[in-house]
mmCIF file of C-alpha atoms and ligand atoms in Angstrom:
data_model
loop_
_atom_site.group_PDB
_atom_site.id
_atom_site.type_symbol
_atom_site.label_atom_id
_atom_site.label_comp_id
_atom_site.label_asym_id
_atom_site.label_seq_id
_atom_site.Cartn_x
_atom_site.Cartn_y
_atom_site.Cartn_z
ATOM 1 C CA MET A 270 -36.685 91.159 36.721
ATOM 2 C CA LYS A 271 -33.477 89.211 37.044
ATOM 3 C CA ARG A 272 -32.929 90.074 33.249
ATOM 4 C CA LYS A 273 -33.477 94.016 33.784
ATOM 5 C CA GLN A 274 -31.223 93.920 36.959
ATOM 6 C CA ILE A 275 -28.419 92.597 35.064
ATOM 7 C CA ILE A 276 -28.882 94.654 32.056
ATOM 8 C CA LEU A 277 -28.651 97.557 34.678
ATOM 9 C CA SER A 278 -25.591 96.450 36.400
ATOM 10 C CA VAL A 279 -23.526 95.761 33.385
ATOM 11 C CA LEU A 280 -24.376 99.344 32.002
ATOM 12 C CA LEU A 281 -23.288 100.600 35.249
ATOM 13 C CA MET A 282 -19.862 98.447 34.871
ATOM 14 C CA PHE A 283 -19.690 99.812 31.470
ATOM 15 C CA CYS A 284 -20.162 103.636 32.797
ATOM 16 C CA VAL A 285 -17.605 103.217 35.502
ATOM 17 C CA ALA A 286 -15.044 101.658 32.858
ATOM 18 C CA LEU A 287 -15.740 104.851 30.661
ATOM 19 C CA ILE A 288 -15.042 106.977 33.097
ATOM 20 C CA ALA A 289 -12.066 105.228 34.549
ATOM 21 C CA SER A 290 -10.532 105.299 31.082
ATOM 22 C CA ALA A 291 -11.474 109.019 30.441
ATOM 23 C CA CYS A 292 -10.131 110.536 33.562
ATOM 24 C CA GLY A 293 -7.678 108.054 34.910
ATOM 25 C CA ALA A 294 -8.245 105.473 37.455
ATOM 26 C CA LYS A 295 -7.633 108.153 40.370
ATOM 27 C CA GLU A 296 -10.639 109.997 39.558
ATOM 28 C CA VAL A 297 -13.128 106.986 39.822
ATOM 29 C CA GLN A 298 -13.714 107.539 43.373
ATOM 30 C CA LYS A 299 -15.114 111.182 42.859
ATOM 31 C CA PRO A 300 -16.662 110.933 39.530
ATOM 32 C CA ALA A 301 -18.781 114.322 40.298
ATOM 33 C CA ASP A 302 -15.467 116.333 40.282
ATOM 34 C CA ASN A 303 -15.733 117.409 37.201
ATOM 35 C CA ASN A 304 -12.125 118.050 34.723
ATOM 36 C CA ALA A 305 -13.684 120.393 32.388
ATOM 37 C CA ALA A 306 -13.282 123.125 34.982
ATOM 38 C CA GLN A 307 -9.537 122.909 34.586
ATOM 39 C CA PRO A 308 -7.591 124.030 31.657
ATOM 40 C CA SER A 309 -6.172 121.414 29.689
ATOM 41 C CA ALA A 310 -2.631 121.131 28.979
ATOM 42 C CA GLN A 311 -2.906 121.818 25.238
ATOM 43 C CA GLU A 312 -5.122 124.841 25.936
ATOM 44 C CA PRO A 313 -3.492 127.474 28.319
ATOM 45 C CA ALA A 314 -6.071 129.486 30.733
ATOM 46 C CA LYS A 315 -7.152 132.618 28.980
ATOM 47 C CA GLN A 316 -5.485 135.559 30.951
ATOM 48 C CA GLU A 317 -8.188 137.275 33.559
ATOM 49 C CA PRO A 318 -7.990 141.099 32.862
ATOM 50 C CA ALA A 319 -6.168 142.799 35.776
ATOM 51 C CA ALA A 320 -8.497 143.468 38.838
ATOM 52 C CA LYS A 321 -9.106 147.450 39.288
ATOM 53 C CA PRO A 322 -7.157 148.033 42.320
ATOM 54 C CA THR A 323 -8.984 148.533 45.597
ATOM 55 C CA LYS A 324 -9.442 151.715 47.783
ATOM 56 C CA LEU A 325 -7.532 149.275 49.978
ATOM 57 C CA ASP A 326 -4.504 148.767 47.393
ATOM 58 C CA GLU A 327 -4.580 152.654 46.551
ATOM 59 C CA ILE A 328 -4.134 153.291 50.549
ATOM 60 C CA LYS A 329 -1.719 150.919 50.670
ATOM 61 C CA LYS A 330 0.280 152.215 47.501
ATOM 62 C CA ALA A 331 0.263 155.764 49.206
ATOM 63 C CA GLY A 332 1.685 154.616 52.416
ATOM 64 C CA LYS A 333 -1.346 156.574 54.209
ATOM 65 C CA ILE A 334 -4.674 156.898 55.277
ATOM 66 C CA VAL A 335 -6.258 159.682 55.549
ATOM 67 C CA LEU A 336 -8.835 160.407 58.664
ATOM 68 C CA GLY A 337 -11.739 162.896 58.738
ATOM 69 C CA THR A 338 -12.451 163.517 62.366
ATOM 70 C CA SER A 339 -14.526 166.438 64.171
ATOM 71 C CA ALA A 340 -12.051 167.073 67.069
ATOM 72 C CA ASP A 341 -14.623 168.987 69.228
ATOM 73 C CA TYR A 342 -15.747 165.753 70.900
ATOM 74 C CA PRO A 343 -14.061 164.732 74.366
ATOM 75 C CA PRO A 344 -13.258 162.077 74.870
ATOM 76 C CA TYR A 345 -13.611 160.513 71.348
ATOM 77 C CA GLU A 346 -11.487 163.091 69.775
ATOM 78 C CA PHE A 347 -10.191 166.679 70.917
ATOM 79 C CA HIS A 348 -7.415 169.338 70.808
ATOM 80 C CA LYS A 349 -4.903 168.794 73.562
ATOM 81 C CA THR A 350 -1.829 170.955 74.143
ATOM 82 C CA VAL A 351 0.823 168.297 74.208
ATOM 83 C CA ASN A 352 4.547 169.495 75.237
ATOM 84 C CA GLY A 353 3.645 172.712 74.329
ATOM 85 C CA LYS A 354 2.000 171.878 70.842
ATOM 86 C CA ASP A 355 -1.612 171.205 69.860
ATOM 87 C CA GLU A 356 -2.460 167.839 69.053
ATOM 88 C CA ILE A 357 -5.475 165.638 68.365
ATOM 89 C CA VAL A 358 -6.219 163.164 70.983
ATOM 90 C CA GLY A 359 -8.805 160.555 72.078
ATOM 91 C CA PHE A 360 -10.333 157.122 71.791
ATOM 92 C CA ASP A 361 -11.148 157.467 68.286
ATOM 93 C CA ILE A 362 -7.813 158.383 67.324
ATOM 94 C CA GLU A 363 -5.943 155.423 69.199
ATOM 95 C CA LEU A 364 -8.330 153.653 67.139
ATOM 96 C CA ALA A 365 -7.281 154.933 63.702
ATOM 97 C CA LYS A 366 -3.677 154.881 64.797
ATOM 98 C CA GLU A 367 -4.251 151.090 65.531
ATOM 99 C CA PHE A 368 -6.034 150.278 62.089
ATOM 100 C CA ALA A 369 -3.324 152.135 60.600
ATOM 101 C CA LYS A 370 -0.703 150.064 62.086
ATOM 102 C CA ASP A 371 -2.817 146.939 61.079
ATOM 103 C CA LEU A 372 -2.902 148.373 57.012
ATOM 104 C CA GLY A 373 1.230 149.365 57.519
ATOM 105 C CA VAL A 374 0.412 152.830 56.397
ATOM 106 C CA LYS A 375 0.938 156.397 58.337
ATOM 107 C CA LEU A 376 -2.192 158.189 59.583
ATOM 108 C CA GLU A 377 -2.879 161.410 58.701
ATOM 109 C CA ILE A 378 -5.698 163.478 60.203
ATOM 110 C CA LYS A 379 -8.153 166.139 58.924
ATOM 111 C CA ASP A 380 -10.002 167.937 61.373
ATOM 112 C CA MET A 381 -13.388 169.418 59.878
ATOM 113 C CA LYS A 382 -16.551 170.218 60.998
ATOM 114 C CA PHE A 383 -18.816 167.306 61.705
ATOM 115 C CA ASP A 384 -21.688 168.358 59.159
ATOM 116 C CA GLY A 385 -18.598 168.050 56.631
ATOM 117 C CA LEU A 386 -17.336 164.787 57.187
ATOM 118 C CA LEU A 387 -19.805 162.687 54.911
ATOM 119 C CA PRO A 388 -19.773 165.351 51.842
ATOM 120 C CA ALA A 389 -15.740 164.950 52.381
ATOM 121 C CA LEU A 390 -15.906 161.155 52.500
ATOM 122 C CA GLN A 391 -17.963 160.710 49.292
ATOM 123 C CA ALA A 392 -16.141 163.591 47.503
ATOM 124 C CA GLY A 393 -12.775 161.387 48.008
ATOM 125 C CA ASN A 394 -11.039 164.025 50.390
ATOM 126 C CA ILE A 395 -10.899 161.797 53.080
ATOM 127 C CA ASP A 396 -10.550 157.817 53.034
ATOM 128 C CA VAL A 397 -12.253 157.385 56.480
ATOM 129 C CA ILE A 398 -14.280 158.750 59.204
ATOM 130 C CA ILE A 399 -14.010 158.250 63.003
ATOM 131 C CA ALA A 400 -15.673 160.865 64.593
ATOM 132 C CA GLY A 401 -18.076 159.191 67.301
ATOM 133 C CA MET A 402 -20.315 158.264 64.133
ATOM 134 C CA THR A 403 -23.509 156.569 64.312
ATOM 135 C CA PRO A 404 -24.548 154.475 61.508
ATOM 136 C CA ASP A 405 -27.811 155.556 61.321
ATOM 137 C CA GLU A 406 -30.357 154.038 58.402
ATOM 138 C CA GLU A 407 -30.118 157.823 56.570
ATOM 139 C CA ARG A 408 -25.998 157.706 56.492
ATOM 140 C CA LYS A 409 -26.287 153.938 55.374
ATOM 141 C CA LYS A 410 -27.730 155.264 52.276
ATOM 142 C CA ALA A 411 -24.505 157.272 51.495
ATOM 143 C CA VAL A 412 -21.725 155.186 53.038
ATOM 144 C CA ASP A 413 -20.529 151.894 54.262
ATOM 145 C CA PHE A 414 -19.785 151.442 58.233
ATOM 146 C CA SER A 415 -17.950 149.069 59.730
ATOM 147 C CA LYS A 416 -19.103 147.318 63.116
ATOM 148 C CA ILE A 417 -20.034 149.204 66.152
ATOM 149 C CA TYR A 418 -16.777 149.782 68.217
ATOM 150 C CA TYR A 419 -18.255 151.845 71.248
ATOM 151 C CA THR A 420 -21.746 152.153 72.366
ATOM 152 C CA ALA A 421 -23.250 155.422 74.562
ATOM 153 C CA VAL A 422 -26.427 156.454 75.619
ATOM 154 C CA GLN A 423 -27.918 160.075 74.987
ATOM 155 C CA THR A 424 -28.312 162.607 77.522
ATOM 156 C CA VAL A 425 -29.680 166.121 78.620
ATOM 157 C CA VAL A 426 -27.101 168.205 79.940
ATOM 158 C CA VAL A 427 -28.296 171.529 81.866
ATOM 159 C CA ARG A 428 -27.155 174.149 84.302
ATOM 160 C CA ALA A 429 -26.594 172.654 87.595
ATOM 161 C CA GLU A 430 -28.892 175.251 89.045
ATOM 162 C CA ASP A 431 -31.869 174.105 86.660
ATOM 163 C CA ASN A 432 -31.335 170.683 87.298
ATOM 164 C CA ASP A 433 -34.289 169.707 89.993
ATOM 165 C CA LYS A 434 -36.636 171.960 87.711
ATOM 166 C CA LEU A 435 -36.260 169.822 84.490
ATOM 167 C CA LYS A 436 -37.088 166.346 84.800
ATOM 168 C CA THR A 437 -38.821 165.522 81.642
ATOM 169 C CA THR A 438 -38.720 166.366 77.936
ATOM 170 C CA ASP A 439 -42.212 168.663 78.869
ATOM 171 C CA ASP A 440 -40.169 170.528 81.092
ATOM 172 C CA LEU A 441 -38.173 172.030 77.803
ATOM 173 C CA LYS A 442 -41.245 173.083 76.322
ATOM 174 C CA GLY A 443 -40.405 176.597 75.517
ATOM 175 C CA LYS A 444 -37.038 176.429 76.504
ATOM 176 C CA LYS A 445 -33.858 176.469 74.181
ATOM 177 C CA VAL A 446 -32.054 173.323 73.488
ATOM 178 C CA GLY A 447 -28.653 172.882 71.651
ATOM 179 C CA ALA A 448 -27.381 169.801 69.543
ATOM 180 C CA GLN A 449 -24.416 169.653 66.923
ATOM 181 C CA LYS A 450 -25.208 170.391 63.415
ATOM 182 C CA GLY A 451 -25.813 167.020 61.198
ATOM 183 C CA SER A 452 -25.652 164.960 64.395
ATOM 184 C CA VAL A 453 -28.399 162.414 65.580
ATOM 185 C CA GLN A 454 -28.833 164.660 68.430
ATOM 186 C CA GLU A 455 -30.198 167.393 66.302
ATOM 187 C CA ASP A 456 -33.077 164.576 65.284
ATOM 188 C CA ILE A 457 -33.075 163.878 68.828
ATOM 189 C CA VAL A 458 -34.135 167.608 69.645
ATOM 190 C CA ALA A 459 -36.496 167.610 66.748
ATOM 191 C CA GLU A 460 -38.305 164.452 67.436
ATOM 192 C CA GLN A 461 -38.039 163.927 71.053
ATOM 193 C CA ILE A 462 -38.175 167.691 72.458
ATOM 194 C CA SER A 463 -41.352 169.033 70.652
ATOM 195 C CA GLY A 464 -42.121 172.793 71.776
ATOM 196 C CA SER A 465 -38.670 173.622 72.734
ATOM 197 C CA THR A 466 -36.259 175.871 70.030
ATOM 198 C CA ALA A 467 -34.092 173.965 68.489
ATOM 199 C CA LYS A 468 -30.409 176.145 68.710
ATOM 200 C CA ILE A 469 -28.181 173.678 66.036
ATOM 201 C CA LEU A 470 -24.658 174.752 65.973
ATOM 202 C CA PRO A 471 -21.457 173.328 64.138
ATOM 203 C CA LYS A 472 -19.084 172.811 66.890
ATOM 204 C CA ILE A 473 -19.530 171.389 70.538
ATOM 205 C CA PRO A 474 -17.514 173.847 72.548
ATOM 206 C CA ASP A 475 -19.472 176.462 71.277
ATOM 207 C CA LEU A 476 -22.618 174.729 72.237
ATOM 208 C CA PHE A 477 -21.371 174.542 75.814
ATOM 209 C CA MET A 478 -20.432 178.186 75.841
ATOM 210 C CA GLU A 479 -24.000 179.041 74.781
ATOM 211 C CA LEU A 480 -25.206 176.557 77.893
ATOM 212 C CA LYS A 481 -23.028 178.377 80.339
ATOM 213 C CA SER A 482 -23.869 181.884 79.291
ATOM 214 C CA LYS A 483 -27.668 181.245 79.532
ATOM 215 C CA LYS A 484 -27.954 181.358 75.522
ATOM 216 C CA VAL A 485 -29.702 177.867 75.617
ATOM 217 C CA ASP A 486 -31.107 175.939 78.608
ATOM 218 C CA ALA A 487 -30.099 172.308 77.544
ATOM 219 C CA LEU A 488 -28.123 170.110 75.130
ATOM 220 C CA VAL A 489 -28.546 167.071 74.008
ATOM 221 C CA VAL A 490 -25.063 165.075 73.956
ATOM 222 C CA GLU A 491 -23.906 161.714 74.239
ATOM 223 C CA GLU A 492 -23.240 160.724 77.907
ATOM 224 C CA PRO A 493 -19.395 160.452 77.528
ATOM 225 C CA VAL A 494 -18.891 163.852 75.939
ATOM 226 C CA ALA A 495 -21.505 165.172 78.696
ATOM 227 C CA ALA A 496 -19.408 163.404 81.420
ATOM 228 C CA ALA A 497 -15.996 165.087 80.184
ATOM 229 C CA TYR A 498 -17.723 168.568 80.245
ATOM 230 C CA VAL A 499 -19.615 167.813 83.374
ATOM 231 C CA SER A 500 -16.292 166.917 85.136
ATOM 232 C CA LYS A 501 -14.791 169.991 84.206
ATOM 233 C CA HIS A 502 -17.505 172.826 84.691
ATOM 234 C CA LYS A 503 -19.128 172.752 88.007
ATOM 235 C CA ASP A 504 -22.197 174.862 87.009
ATOM 236 C CA LEU A 505 -23.461 171.965 84.658
ATOM 237 C CA ALA A 506 -25.139 168.954 84.992
ATOM 238 C CA ILE A 507 -26.315 165.520 83.441
ATOM 239 C CA SER A 508 -30.116 165.807 83.952
ATOM 240 C CA SER A 509 -32.338 162.991 84.589
ATOM 241 C CA ILE A 510 -34.584 163.713 81.673
ATOM 242 C CA PRO A 511 -35.283 160.529 79.741
ATOM 243 C CA LEU A 512 -34.620 160.143 75.948
ATOM 244 C CA LYS A 513 -35.551 157.075 73.830
ATOM 245 C CA GLN A 514 -32.369 155.316 73.402
ATOM 246 C CA ASP A 515 -31.956 153.957 69.812
ATOM 247 C CA GLU A 516 -29.230 155.426 68.551
ATOM 248 C CA GLY A 517 -25.758 155.734 70.334
ATOM 249 C CA GLY A 518 -23.273 153.212 68.794
ATOM 250 C CA SER A 519 -20.420 154.419 66.743
ATOM 251 C CA ALA A 520 -18.617 152.843 63.741
ATOM 252 C CA ILE A 521 -15.874 153.793 61.365
ATOM 253 C CA ALA A 522 -17.394 154.877 57.755
ATOM 254 C CA PHE A 523 -16.242 154.522 54.412
ATOM 255 C CA ALA A 524 -17.263 155.573 50.890
ATOM 256 C CA LYS A 525 -19.614 153.359 49.427
ATOM 257 C CA ASN A 526 -18.539 149.678 47.939
ATOM 258 C CA ASN A 527 -15.235 149.141 49.856
ATOM 259 C CA PRO A 528 -15.810 146.114 51.410
ATOM 260 C CA GLU A 529 -11.757 144.983 51.778
ATOM 261 C CA LEU A 530 -11.694 148.350 53.568
ATOM 262 C CA VAL A 531 -14.986 147.891 55.988
ATOM 263 C CA GLU A 532 -13.370 144.030 56.319
ATOM 264 C CA ALA A 533 -10.170 145.191 57.277
ATOM 265 C CA ALA A 534 -11.620 147.741 59.841
ATOM 266 C CA ASN A 535 -13.955 145.166 61.402
ATOM 267 C CA LYS A 536 -10.827 142.811 61.915
ATOM 268 C CA THR A 537 -9.186 145.808 63.818
ATOM 269 C CA ILE A 538 -12.142 146.415 65.947
ATOM 270 C CA ASP A 539 -12.432 142.618 66.780
ATOM 271 C CA ARG A 540 -8.782 142.571 67.801
ATOM 272 C CA LEU A 541 -8.852 145.938 70.222
ATOM 273 C CA LEU A 542 -12.643 144.541 71.462
ATOM 274 C CA LYS A 543 -11.068 141.265 72.050
ATOM 275 C CA ASP A 544 -8.171 142.507 74.038
ATOM 276 C CA LYS A 545 -10.074 145.283 76.271
ATOM 277 C CA LEU A 546 -8.154 148.476 74.551
ATOM 278 C CA ILE A 547 -11.296 150.216 73.418
ATOM 279 C CA GLU A 548 -11.988 150.442 77.135
ATOM 280 C CA LYS A 549 -8.147 151.301 77.752
ATOM 281 C CA PHE A 550 -8.506 154.055 75.267
ATOM 282 C CA VAL A 551 -11.697 155.615 76.699
ATOM 283 C CA ALA A 552 -10.141 155.499 80.254
ATOM 284 C CA GLU A 553 -6.748 157.211 78.781
ATOM 285 C CA ALA A 554 -8.763 159.493 76.843
ATOM 286 C CA ASN A 555 -11.023 160.510 79.448
ATOM 287 C CA ASP A 556 -7.863 161.464 81.795
ATOM 288 C CA MET A 557 -6.379 163.783 78.897
ATOM 289 C CA VAL A 558 -9.587 165.685 79.186
ATOM 290 C CA GLU A 559 -9.076 169.351 80.303
HETATM 291 N N1 LIG B 671 -22.883 159.937 67.285
HETATM 292 C C1 LIG B 671 -23.479 161.485 66.646
HETATM 293 C C2 LIG B 671 -23.553 161.450 65.416
HETATM 294 O O1 LIG B 671 -23.471 160.497 64.684
HETATM 295 C C3 LIG B 671 -22.617 162.501 67.256
HETATM 296 C C4 LIG B 671 -21.178 162.619 66.816
HETATM 297 C C5 LIG B 671 -20.644 163.825 66.781
HETATM 298 N N2 LIG B 671 -19.058 163.676 66.745
HETATM 299 C C6 LIG B 671 -18.138 164.579 66.476
HETATM 300 N N3 LIG B 671 -17.220 164.215 66.652
HETATM 301 N N4 LIG B 671 -18.584 165.778 66.838
HETATM 302 O O2 LIG B 671 -24.578 161.757 64.708
#
């Protein structure tokens, strides 16, 4: 037994001495720190091939980010005449401005139909979508999303005069129900209001015109948008018809495989949420609705 121990400790000492002479005395404390990973003095490290510029690099180089939005969606994004000039305003636009500011680039806005946004992003015609877009499973397959920056519930808007007749989705059987083309509300009409006839149009203001002129009987829209219209149109009301609420969050979308853009967007969102600026932008946008 004793002999074995002596041999072992001699062997151990020998090993320690060997490592010490090989790596310099300093390294003995951390024998696990393998030197092999570092290039030796005689043999300079091979030059790594220059990394392909990321989309974020390209945006910074161009000095601008191209935003795709669908400015038919107060208070998220909508047209307003400011000092005699048509402008796109809304809390999504304020978020976009903050994002561009954080990236140190200018913001260029392209206004298009909501259902044209995803194809435009995938084709590279725009760099980013901010349009109250909900990151649903289907879309997640096609594009990458930031975290959610704002959450809303789904509502049914009706004419005020019909409000007390329409209490459940069953009451909409045989009625015409409108929703925006390519939106999650289009799916809600199809899935939750069975027995109704869907009227699907590309632009939100046209849907409200249809409701006012009795061409449709109800619309499925997100609550902030419903509230914005109802506050200006006394002949409309938000009904108490309950809907299943699984999709009401808004996130920023980028073309697939741009993790550095998603990360940068999340940073901007974190900052705005922490400083309660999204809330402020929503309130300011609501004040601008006309
Ligand atoms: N949140 C819904 C969706 O993602 C509707 C968004 C509509 N946005 C707009 N700017 N019109 O499908």
